[in-house]
Coordinates of C-alpha atoms in Angstrom, one line a residue:
X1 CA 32.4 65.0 104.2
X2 CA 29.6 65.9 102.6
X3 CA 30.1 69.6 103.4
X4 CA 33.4 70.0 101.8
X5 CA 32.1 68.2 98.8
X6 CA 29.2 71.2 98.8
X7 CA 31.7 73.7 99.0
X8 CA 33.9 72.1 96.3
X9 CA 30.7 72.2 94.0
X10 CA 30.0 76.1 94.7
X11 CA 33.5 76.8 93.9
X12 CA 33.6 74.9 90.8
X13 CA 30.7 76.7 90.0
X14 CA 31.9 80.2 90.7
X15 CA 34.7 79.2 88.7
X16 CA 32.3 78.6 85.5
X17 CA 30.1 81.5 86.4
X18 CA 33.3 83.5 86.6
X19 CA 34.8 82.1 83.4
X20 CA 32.1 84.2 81.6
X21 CA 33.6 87.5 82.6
X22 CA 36.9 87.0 83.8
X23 CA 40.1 85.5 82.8
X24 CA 41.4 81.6 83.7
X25 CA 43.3 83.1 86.6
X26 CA 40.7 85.3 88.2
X27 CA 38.0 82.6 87.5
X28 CA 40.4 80.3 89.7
X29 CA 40.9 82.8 92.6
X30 CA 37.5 83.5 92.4
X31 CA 36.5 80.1 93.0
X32 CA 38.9 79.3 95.7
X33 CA 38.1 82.5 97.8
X34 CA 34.7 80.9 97.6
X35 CA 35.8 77.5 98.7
X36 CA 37.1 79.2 101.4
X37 CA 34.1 81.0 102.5
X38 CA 32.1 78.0 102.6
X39 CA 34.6 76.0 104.7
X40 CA 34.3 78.9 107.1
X41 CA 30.8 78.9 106.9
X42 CA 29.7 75.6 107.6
X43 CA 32.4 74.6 109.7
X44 CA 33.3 71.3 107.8
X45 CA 36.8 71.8 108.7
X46 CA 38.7 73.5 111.6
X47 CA 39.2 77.4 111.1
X48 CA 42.2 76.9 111.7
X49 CA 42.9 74.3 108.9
X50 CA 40.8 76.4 106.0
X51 CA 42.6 79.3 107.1
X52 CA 46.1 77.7 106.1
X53 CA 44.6 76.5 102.4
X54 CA 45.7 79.6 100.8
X55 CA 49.6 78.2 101.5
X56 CA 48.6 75.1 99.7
X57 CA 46.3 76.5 97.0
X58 CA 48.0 79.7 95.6
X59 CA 50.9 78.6 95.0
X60 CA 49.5 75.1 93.5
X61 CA 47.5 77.6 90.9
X62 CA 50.3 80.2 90.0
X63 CA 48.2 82.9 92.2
X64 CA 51.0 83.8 94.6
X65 CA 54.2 81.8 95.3
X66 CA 54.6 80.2 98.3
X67 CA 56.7 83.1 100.2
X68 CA 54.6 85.7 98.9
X69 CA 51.6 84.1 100.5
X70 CA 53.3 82.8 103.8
X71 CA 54.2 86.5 104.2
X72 CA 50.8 87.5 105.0
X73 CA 50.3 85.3 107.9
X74 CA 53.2 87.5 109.8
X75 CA 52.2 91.0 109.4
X76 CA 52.7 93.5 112.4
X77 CA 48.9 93.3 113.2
X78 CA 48.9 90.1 114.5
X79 CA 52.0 90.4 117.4
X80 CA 49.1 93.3 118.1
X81 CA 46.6 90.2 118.5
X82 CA 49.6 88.0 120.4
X83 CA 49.6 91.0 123.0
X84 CA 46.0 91.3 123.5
X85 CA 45.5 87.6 123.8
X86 CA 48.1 87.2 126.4
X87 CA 46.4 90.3 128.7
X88 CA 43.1 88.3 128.2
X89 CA 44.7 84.8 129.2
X90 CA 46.0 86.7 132.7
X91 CA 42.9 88.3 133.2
X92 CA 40.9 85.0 133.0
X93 CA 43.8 83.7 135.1
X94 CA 43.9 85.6 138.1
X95 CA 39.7 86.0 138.0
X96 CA 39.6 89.6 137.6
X97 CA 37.2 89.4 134.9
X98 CA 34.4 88.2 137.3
X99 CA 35.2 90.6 140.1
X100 CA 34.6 93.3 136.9
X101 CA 31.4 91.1 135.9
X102 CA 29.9 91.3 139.6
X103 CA 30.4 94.9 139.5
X104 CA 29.2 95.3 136.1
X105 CA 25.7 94.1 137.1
X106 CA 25.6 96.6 140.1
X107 CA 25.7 99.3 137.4
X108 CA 23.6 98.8 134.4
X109 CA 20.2 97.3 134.2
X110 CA 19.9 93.6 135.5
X111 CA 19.0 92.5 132.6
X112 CA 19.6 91.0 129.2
X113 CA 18.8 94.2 127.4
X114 CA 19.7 96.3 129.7
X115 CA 23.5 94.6 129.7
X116 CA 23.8 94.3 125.9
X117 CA 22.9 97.9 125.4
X118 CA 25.6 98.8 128.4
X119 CA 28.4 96.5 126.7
X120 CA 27.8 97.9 122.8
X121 CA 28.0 101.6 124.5
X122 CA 30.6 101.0 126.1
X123 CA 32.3 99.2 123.6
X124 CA 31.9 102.0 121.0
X125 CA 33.2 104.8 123.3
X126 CA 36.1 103.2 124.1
X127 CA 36.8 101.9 120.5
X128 CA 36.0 105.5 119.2
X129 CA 39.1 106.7 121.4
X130 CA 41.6 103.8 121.2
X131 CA 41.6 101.1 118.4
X132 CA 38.3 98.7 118.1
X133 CA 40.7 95.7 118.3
X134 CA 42.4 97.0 121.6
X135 CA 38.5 97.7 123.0
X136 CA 37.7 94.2 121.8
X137 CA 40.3 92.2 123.4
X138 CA 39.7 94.0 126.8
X139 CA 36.0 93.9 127.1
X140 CA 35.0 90.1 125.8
X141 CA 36.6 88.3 128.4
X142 CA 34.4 90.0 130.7
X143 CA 31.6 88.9 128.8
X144 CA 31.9 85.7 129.0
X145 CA 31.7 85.2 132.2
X146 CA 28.3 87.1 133.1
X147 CA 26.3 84.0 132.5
X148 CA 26.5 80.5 131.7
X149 CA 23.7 80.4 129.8
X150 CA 25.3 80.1 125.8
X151 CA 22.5 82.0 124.3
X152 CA 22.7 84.8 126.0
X153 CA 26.9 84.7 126.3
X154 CA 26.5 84.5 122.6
X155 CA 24.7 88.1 122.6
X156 CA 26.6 89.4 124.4
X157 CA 30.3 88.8 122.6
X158 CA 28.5 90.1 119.5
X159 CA 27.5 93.0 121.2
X160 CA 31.2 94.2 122.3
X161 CA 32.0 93.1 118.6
X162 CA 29.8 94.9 117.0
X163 CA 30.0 97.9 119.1
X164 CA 33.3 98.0 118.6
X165 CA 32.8 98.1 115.0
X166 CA 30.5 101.0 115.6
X167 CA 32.2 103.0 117.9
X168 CA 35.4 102.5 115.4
X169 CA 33.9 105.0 112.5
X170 CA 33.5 107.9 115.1
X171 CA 37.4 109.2 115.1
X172 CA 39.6 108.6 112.5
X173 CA 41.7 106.8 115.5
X174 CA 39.6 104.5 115.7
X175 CA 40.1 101.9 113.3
X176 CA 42.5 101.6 110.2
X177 CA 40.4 102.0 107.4
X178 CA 39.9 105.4 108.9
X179 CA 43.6 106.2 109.1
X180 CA 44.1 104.8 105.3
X181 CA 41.6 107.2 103.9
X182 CA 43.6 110.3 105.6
X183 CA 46.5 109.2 104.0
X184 CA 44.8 108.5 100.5
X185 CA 43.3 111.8 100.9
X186 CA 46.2 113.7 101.3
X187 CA 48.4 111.4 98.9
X188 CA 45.8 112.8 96.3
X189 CA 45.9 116.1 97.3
X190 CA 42.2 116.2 98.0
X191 CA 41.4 118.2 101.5
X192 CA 41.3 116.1 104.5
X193 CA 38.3 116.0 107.1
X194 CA 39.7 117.6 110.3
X195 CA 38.8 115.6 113.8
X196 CA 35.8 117.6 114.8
X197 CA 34.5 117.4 111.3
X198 CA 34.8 113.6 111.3
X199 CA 33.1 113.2 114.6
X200 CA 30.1 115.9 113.1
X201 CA 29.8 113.6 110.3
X202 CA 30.1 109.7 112.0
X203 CA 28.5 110.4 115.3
X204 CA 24.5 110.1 113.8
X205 CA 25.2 107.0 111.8
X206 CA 26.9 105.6 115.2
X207 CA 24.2 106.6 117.3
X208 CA 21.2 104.9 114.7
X209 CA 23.5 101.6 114.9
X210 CA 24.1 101.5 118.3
X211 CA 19.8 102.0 118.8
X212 CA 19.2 98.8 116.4
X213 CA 22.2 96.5 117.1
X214 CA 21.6 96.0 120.4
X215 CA 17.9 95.9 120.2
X216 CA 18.0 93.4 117.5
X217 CA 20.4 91.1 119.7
X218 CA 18.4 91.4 123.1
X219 CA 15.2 89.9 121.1
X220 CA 14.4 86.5 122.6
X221 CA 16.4 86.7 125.4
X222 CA 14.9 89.4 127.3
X223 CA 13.7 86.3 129.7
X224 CA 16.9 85.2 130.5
X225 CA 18.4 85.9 134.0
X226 CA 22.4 86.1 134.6
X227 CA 24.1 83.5 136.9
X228 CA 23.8 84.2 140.4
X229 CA 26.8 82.6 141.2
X230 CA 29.1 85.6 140.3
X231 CA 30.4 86.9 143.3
X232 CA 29.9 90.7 144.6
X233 CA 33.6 90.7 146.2
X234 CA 34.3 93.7 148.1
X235 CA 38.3 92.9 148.5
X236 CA 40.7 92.5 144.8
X237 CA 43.5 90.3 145.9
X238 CA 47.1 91.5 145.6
X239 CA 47.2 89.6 141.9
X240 CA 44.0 91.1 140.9
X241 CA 45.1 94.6 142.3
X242 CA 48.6 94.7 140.3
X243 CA 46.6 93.3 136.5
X244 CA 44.2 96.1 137.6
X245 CA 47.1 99.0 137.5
X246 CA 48.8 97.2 135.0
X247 CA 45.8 97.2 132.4
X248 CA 44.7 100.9 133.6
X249 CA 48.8 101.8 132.5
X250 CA 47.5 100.4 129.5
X251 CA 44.6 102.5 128.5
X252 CA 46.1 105.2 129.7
X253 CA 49.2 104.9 127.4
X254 CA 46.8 104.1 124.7
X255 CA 44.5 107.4 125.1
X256 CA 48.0 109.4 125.8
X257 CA 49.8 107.9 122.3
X258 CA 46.5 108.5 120.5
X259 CA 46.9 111.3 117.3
X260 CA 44.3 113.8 117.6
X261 CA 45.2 115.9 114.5
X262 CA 46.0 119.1 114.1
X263 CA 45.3 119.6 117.8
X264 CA 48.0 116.6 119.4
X265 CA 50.4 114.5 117.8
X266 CA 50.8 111.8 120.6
X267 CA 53.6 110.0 121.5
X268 CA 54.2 108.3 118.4
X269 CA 54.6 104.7 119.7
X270 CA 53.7 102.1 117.6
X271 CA 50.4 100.7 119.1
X272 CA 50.8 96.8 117.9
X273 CA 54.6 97.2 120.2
X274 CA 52.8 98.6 122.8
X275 CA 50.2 95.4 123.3
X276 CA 52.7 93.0 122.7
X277 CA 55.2 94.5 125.4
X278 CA 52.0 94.4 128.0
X279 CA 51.3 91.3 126.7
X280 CA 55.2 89.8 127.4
X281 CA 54.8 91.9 130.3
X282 CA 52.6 89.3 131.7
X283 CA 55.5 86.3 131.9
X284 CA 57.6 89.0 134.1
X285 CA 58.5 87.3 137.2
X286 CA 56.8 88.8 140.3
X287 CA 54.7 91.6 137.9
X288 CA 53.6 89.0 135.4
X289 CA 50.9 86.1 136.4
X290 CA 51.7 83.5 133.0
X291 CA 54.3 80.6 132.4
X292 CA 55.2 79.4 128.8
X293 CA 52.3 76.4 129.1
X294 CA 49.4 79.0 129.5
X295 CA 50.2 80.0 125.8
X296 CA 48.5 77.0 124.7
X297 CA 45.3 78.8 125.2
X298 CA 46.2 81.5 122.8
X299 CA 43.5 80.7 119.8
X300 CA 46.3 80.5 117.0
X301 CA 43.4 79.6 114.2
X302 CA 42.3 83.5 114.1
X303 CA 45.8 84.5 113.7
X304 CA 45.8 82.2 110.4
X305 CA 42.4 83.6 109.9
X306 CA 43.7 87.0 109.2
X307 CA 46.7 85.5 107.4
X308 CA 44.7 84.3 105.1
X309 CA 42.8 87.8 104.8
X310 CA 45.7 89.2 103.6
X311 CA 46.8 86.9 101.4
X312 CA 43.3 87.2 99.3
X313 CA 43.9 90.7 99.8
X314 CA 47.4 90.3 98.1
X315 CA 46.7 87.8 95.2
X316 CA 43.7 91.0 94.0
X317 CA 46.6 93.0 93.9
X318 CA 49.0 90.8 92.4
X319 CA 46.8 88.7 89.7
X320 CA 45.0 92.3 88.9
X321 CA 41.2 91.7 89.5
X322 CA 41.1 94.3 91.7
X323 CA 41.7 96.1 88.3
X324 CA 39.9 93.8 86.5
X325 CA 36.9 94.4 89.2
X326 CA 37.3 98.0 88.9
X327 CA 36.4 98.6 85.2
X328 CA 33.3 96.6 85.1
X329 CA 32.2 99.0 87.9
X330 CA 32.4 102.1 85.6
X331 CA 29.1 100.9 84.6
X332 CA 27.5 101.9 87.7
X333 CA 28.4 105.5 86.7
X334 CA 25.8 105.9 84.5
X335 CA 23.2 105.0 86.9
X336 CA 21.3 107.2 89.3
X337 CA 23.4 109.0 92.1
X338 CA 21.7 107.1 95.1
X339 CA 21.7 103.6 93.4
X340 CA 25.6 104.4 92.7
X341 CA 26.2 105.0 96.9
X342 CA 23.9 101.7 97.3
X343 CA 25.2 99.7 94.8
X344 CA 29.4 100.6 96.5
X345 CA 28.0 100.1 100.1
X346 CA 26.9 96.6 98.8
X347 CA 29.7 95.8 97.8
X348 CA 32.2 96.7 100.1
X349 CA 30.5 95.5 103.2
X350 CA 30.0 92.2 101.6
X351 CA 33.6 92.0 100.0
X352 CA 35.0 93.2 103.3
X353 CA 33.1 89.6 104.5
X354 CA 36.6 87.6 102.6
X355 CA 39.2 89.2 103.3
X356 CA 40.2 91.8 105.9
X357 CA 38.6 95.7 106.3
X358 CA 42.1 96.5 106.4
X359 CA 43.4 94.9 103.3
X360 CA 40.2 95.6 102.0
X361 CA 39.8 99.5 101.9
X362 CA 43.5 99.6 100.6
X363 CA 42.6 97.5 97.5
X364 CA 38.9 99.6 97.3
X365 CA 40.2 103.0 97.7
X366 CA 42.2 103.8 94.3
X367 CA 39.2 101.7 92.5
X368 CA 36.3 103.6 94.0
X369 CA 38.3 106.9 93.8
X370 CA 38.8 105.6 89.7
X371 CA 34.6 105.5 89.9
X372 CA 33.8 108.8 91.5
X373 CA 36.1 110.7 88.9
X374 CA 34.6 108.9 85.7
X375 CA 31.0 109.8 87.2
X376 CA 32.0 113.1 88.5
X377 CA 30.6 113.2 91.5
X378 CA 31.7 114.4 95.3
X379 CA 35.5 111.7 95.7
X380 CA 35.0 112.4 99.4
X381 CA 31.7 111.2 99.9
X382 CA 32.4 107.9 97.8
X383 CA 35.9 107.7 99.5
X384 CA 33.7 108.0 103.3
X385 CA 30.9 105.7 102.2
X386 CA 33.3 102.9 101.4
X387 CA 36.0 103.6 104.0
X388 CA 32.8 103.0 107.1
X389 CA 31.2 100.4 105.4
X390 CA 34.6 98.3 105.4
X391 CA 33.9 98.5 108.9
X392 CA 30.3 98.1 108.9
X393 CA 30.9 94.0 108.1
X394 CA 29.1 91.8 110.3
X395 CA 28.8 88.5 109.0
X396 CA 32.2 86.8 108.9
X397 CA 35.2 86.7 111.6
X398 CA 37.8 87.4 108.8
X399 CA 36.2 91.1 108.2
X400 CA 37.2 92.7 111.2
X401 CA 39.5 92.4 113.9
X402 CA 36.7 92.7 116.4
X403 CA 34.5 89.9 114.8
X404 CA 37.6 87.6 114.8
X405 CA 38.4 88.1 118.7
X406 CA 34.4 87.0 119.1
X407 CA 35.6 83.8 117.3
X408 CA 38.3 83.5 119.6
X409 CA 35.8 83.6 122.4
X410 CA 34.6 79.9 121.5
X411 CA 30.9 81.1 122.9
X412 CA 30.2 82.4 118.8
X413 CA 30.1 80.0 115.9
X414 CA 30.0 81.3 112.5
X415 CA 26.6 80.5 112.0
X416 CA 25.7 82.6 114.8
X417 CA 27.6 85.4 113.5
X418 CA 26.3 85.1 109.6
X419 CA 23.2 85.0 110.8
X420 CA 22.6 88.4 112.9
X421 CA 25.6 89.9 110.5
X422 CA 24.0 89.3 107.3
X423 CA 20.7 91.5 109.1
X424 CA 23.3 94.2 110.4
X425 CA 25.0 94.5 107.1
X426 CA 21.6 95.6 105.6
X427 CA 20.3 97.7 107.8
X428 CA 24.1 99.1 108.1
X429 CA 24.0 99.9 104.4
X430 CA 20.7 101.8 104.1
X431 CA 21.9 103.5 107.2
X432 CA 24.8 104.6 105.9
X433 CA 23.1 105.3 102.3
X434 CA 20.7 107.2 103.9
X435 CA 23.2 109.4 106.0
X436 CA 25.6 109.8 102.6
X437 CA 22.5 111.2 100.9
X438 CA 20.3 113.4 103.5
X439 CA 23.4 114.4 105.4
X440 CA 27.2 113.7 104.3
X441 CA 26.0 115.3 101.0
X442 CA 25.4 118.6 102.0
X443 CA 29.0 119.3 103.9
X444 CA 31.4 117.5 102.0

């Protein structure tokens, strides 16, 4: 109790802070999204049940009605999660994910470092080809079942997480934000960064990241040894064998329906159909390996998580303080160039911490593209610096769809993730300062 009564007192005073610069109705929304945050935070309710608040709470404060907010918590995005969970339920079902465990050790270093660095790789390449939520749902699983030690099993969800994250600004496939800047680009007639180009650009700030992420999550666990226990099985069983094929059609559809413009147009399927059919693939008698009671293990609370993303997302829109937001932030355009790119990577990684990157970037864009005009500086760079660092959040599971399937794990508690993210979120945004400035700079 008395951790909801501490988050009742910092939203009532973010609501007075608020009250100083903004109107009754922003001061209140304001003050809410904070509530929420704390709940989240501190865990004195279920995610699950601080998730759904927004249902009771806009409505009760004339922020969004009732339908407009229960709308959010049924976008197309989440029959993509649906999909993805049901894949990981049958994996974890039939054991496959410890035959892939045993083998993983046999490949990479036998030990804690050596493993982290291994899964953040190869979470990144995979996430730079097909989406970071697909790569996400696929690889953590596995990770949870190379040791039993929680600890380490916390390390090493955060390290698919995060590399996903990282591995998701190399191609503009790789996450949404990347595909919503293409489009604002070219709604705005501004010229659009070509494939290569974005690789050229993204690759150095993923490599720096993927150097310090993984080394700061090895520290004090380096000591730790894996479970023993996992077997070294020479033989998949028939069940393994058929999920095996089945999730390799996967990938390969993925890679296959992937846009690679100007050079390939893919096939043009819808990838949030495409998990969901695998995932109702999986009740298929004789190809499938679930029945209707193994849905209870689906973790419904991140779905309402990201529901409730959106729906902050929507009441900016609707209520106008993303508008409101956006002309006390022609300020910054009489400050110094590099505290201008320091002082917008601030505040979209930590913004991003509310509310989704998705729904995020889509609010951000038109405001930050508002800022680089009225400074007149490079739009592109601006547009680039906000549109990675939306993905670039560490601390909370509602920012990204990768640090919300760690949540789903049940090995990562958001302490543990507010407390290595709020680190990566710094050292993410004087790494991507830095590369805006010495690099980006020069050949945009």
């Amino acid at each position: 109790m008395k951790k909801i009564v501490f988050a009742l007192i910092l939203a009532c005073a973010m609501f007075m802070l608020a009250s100083l610069a903004f109107s009754t109705q922003h001061s209140i929304l304001l003050a809410i999204i904070v509530l929420l945050v704390v709940l989240w935070t501190n865990e004195a309710l279920p995610i699950g049940v601080v998730s759904l608040l927004p249902i009771i709470l806009f409505p009760t404060f004339d922020i969004l009605s009732t339908n407009a907010t229960t709308a959010n918590y049924s976008k197309s995005i989440i029959f993509l999660f649906l999909g993805g969970f049901m894949i990981a339920i049958a994996t974890q079902k039939t054991n496959l994910h410890k035959y892939v465990s045993s083998k993983l050790l046999t490949l990479f270093p036998n030990t804690p470092r050596g493993v982290i660095f291994s899964l953040a790789i190869t979470s990144a390449f995979l996430s730079s080809l097909i989406s970071n939520t697909t790569t996400a749902l696929l690889l953590i699983p596995i990770a949870m079942f190379l040791t039993t030690d929680i600890k380490l099993k916390v390390r090493l969800v955060l390290a698919i997480a995060y590399g996903a994250s990282i591995g998701g600004i190399v191609t503009p496939i790789g996450t949404p934000p990347n595909l919503i800047l293409l489009g604002f680009l070219e709604q705005h007639q501004i010229e659009p960064i070509a494939f290569v180009e974005w690789i050229l650009l993204t690759g150095p700030l993923a490599l720096i990241m993927l150097i310090i992420i993984p080394f700061f999550l090895s520290v004090g666990v380096n000591h730790l040894k894996f479970d023993t226990h996992l077997e070294d099985r020479e033989h998949l069983t028939s069940d393994q064998r058929r999920l095996l094929y089945i999730m390799g059609s996967l990938i390969v559809l993925l890679f296959v329906n992937s846009k690679i413009e100007p050079y390939y147009s893919g096939l043009g399927l819808n990838e949030k159909g495409i998990l969901l059919g695998y995932g109702l693939l999986m009740f298929l008698p004789k190809i499938g390996f679930l029945n209707w009671d193994d849905t209870k293990k689906i973790p419904y609370e991140i779905i309402f998580l990201f529901g409730a993303g959106f729906s902050i997302a929507a009441a900016f829109s609707k209520t106008g303080l993303a508008s409101e937001i956006a002309n006390y932030l022609l300020d910054l355009t009489n400050l110094p160039f590099i505290v201008m790119i320091l002082l917008v990577a601030s505040l979209i990684t930590f913004t991003t911490e509310i509310t989704s990157n998705t729904a995020l970037i889509s609010i951000a864009l038109p405001i930050i593209y508002s800022l680089g005009e009225a400074a007149n500086i490079n739009i592109t760079l601006i547009l680039l610096v906000s549109t990675i660092c939306a993905s670039y959040a560490f601390m909370l599971p509602i920012a990204t769809p990768p640090n919300a399937i760690a949540m789903s794990s049940g090995a990562v508690k958001v302490k543990d993730m507010a407390k290595f993210g709020l680190l990566f979120n710094i050292l993410g945004i004087l790494a991507i300062t830095a590369i805006a400035l010495l690099y980006w700079q020069f050949y945009l």
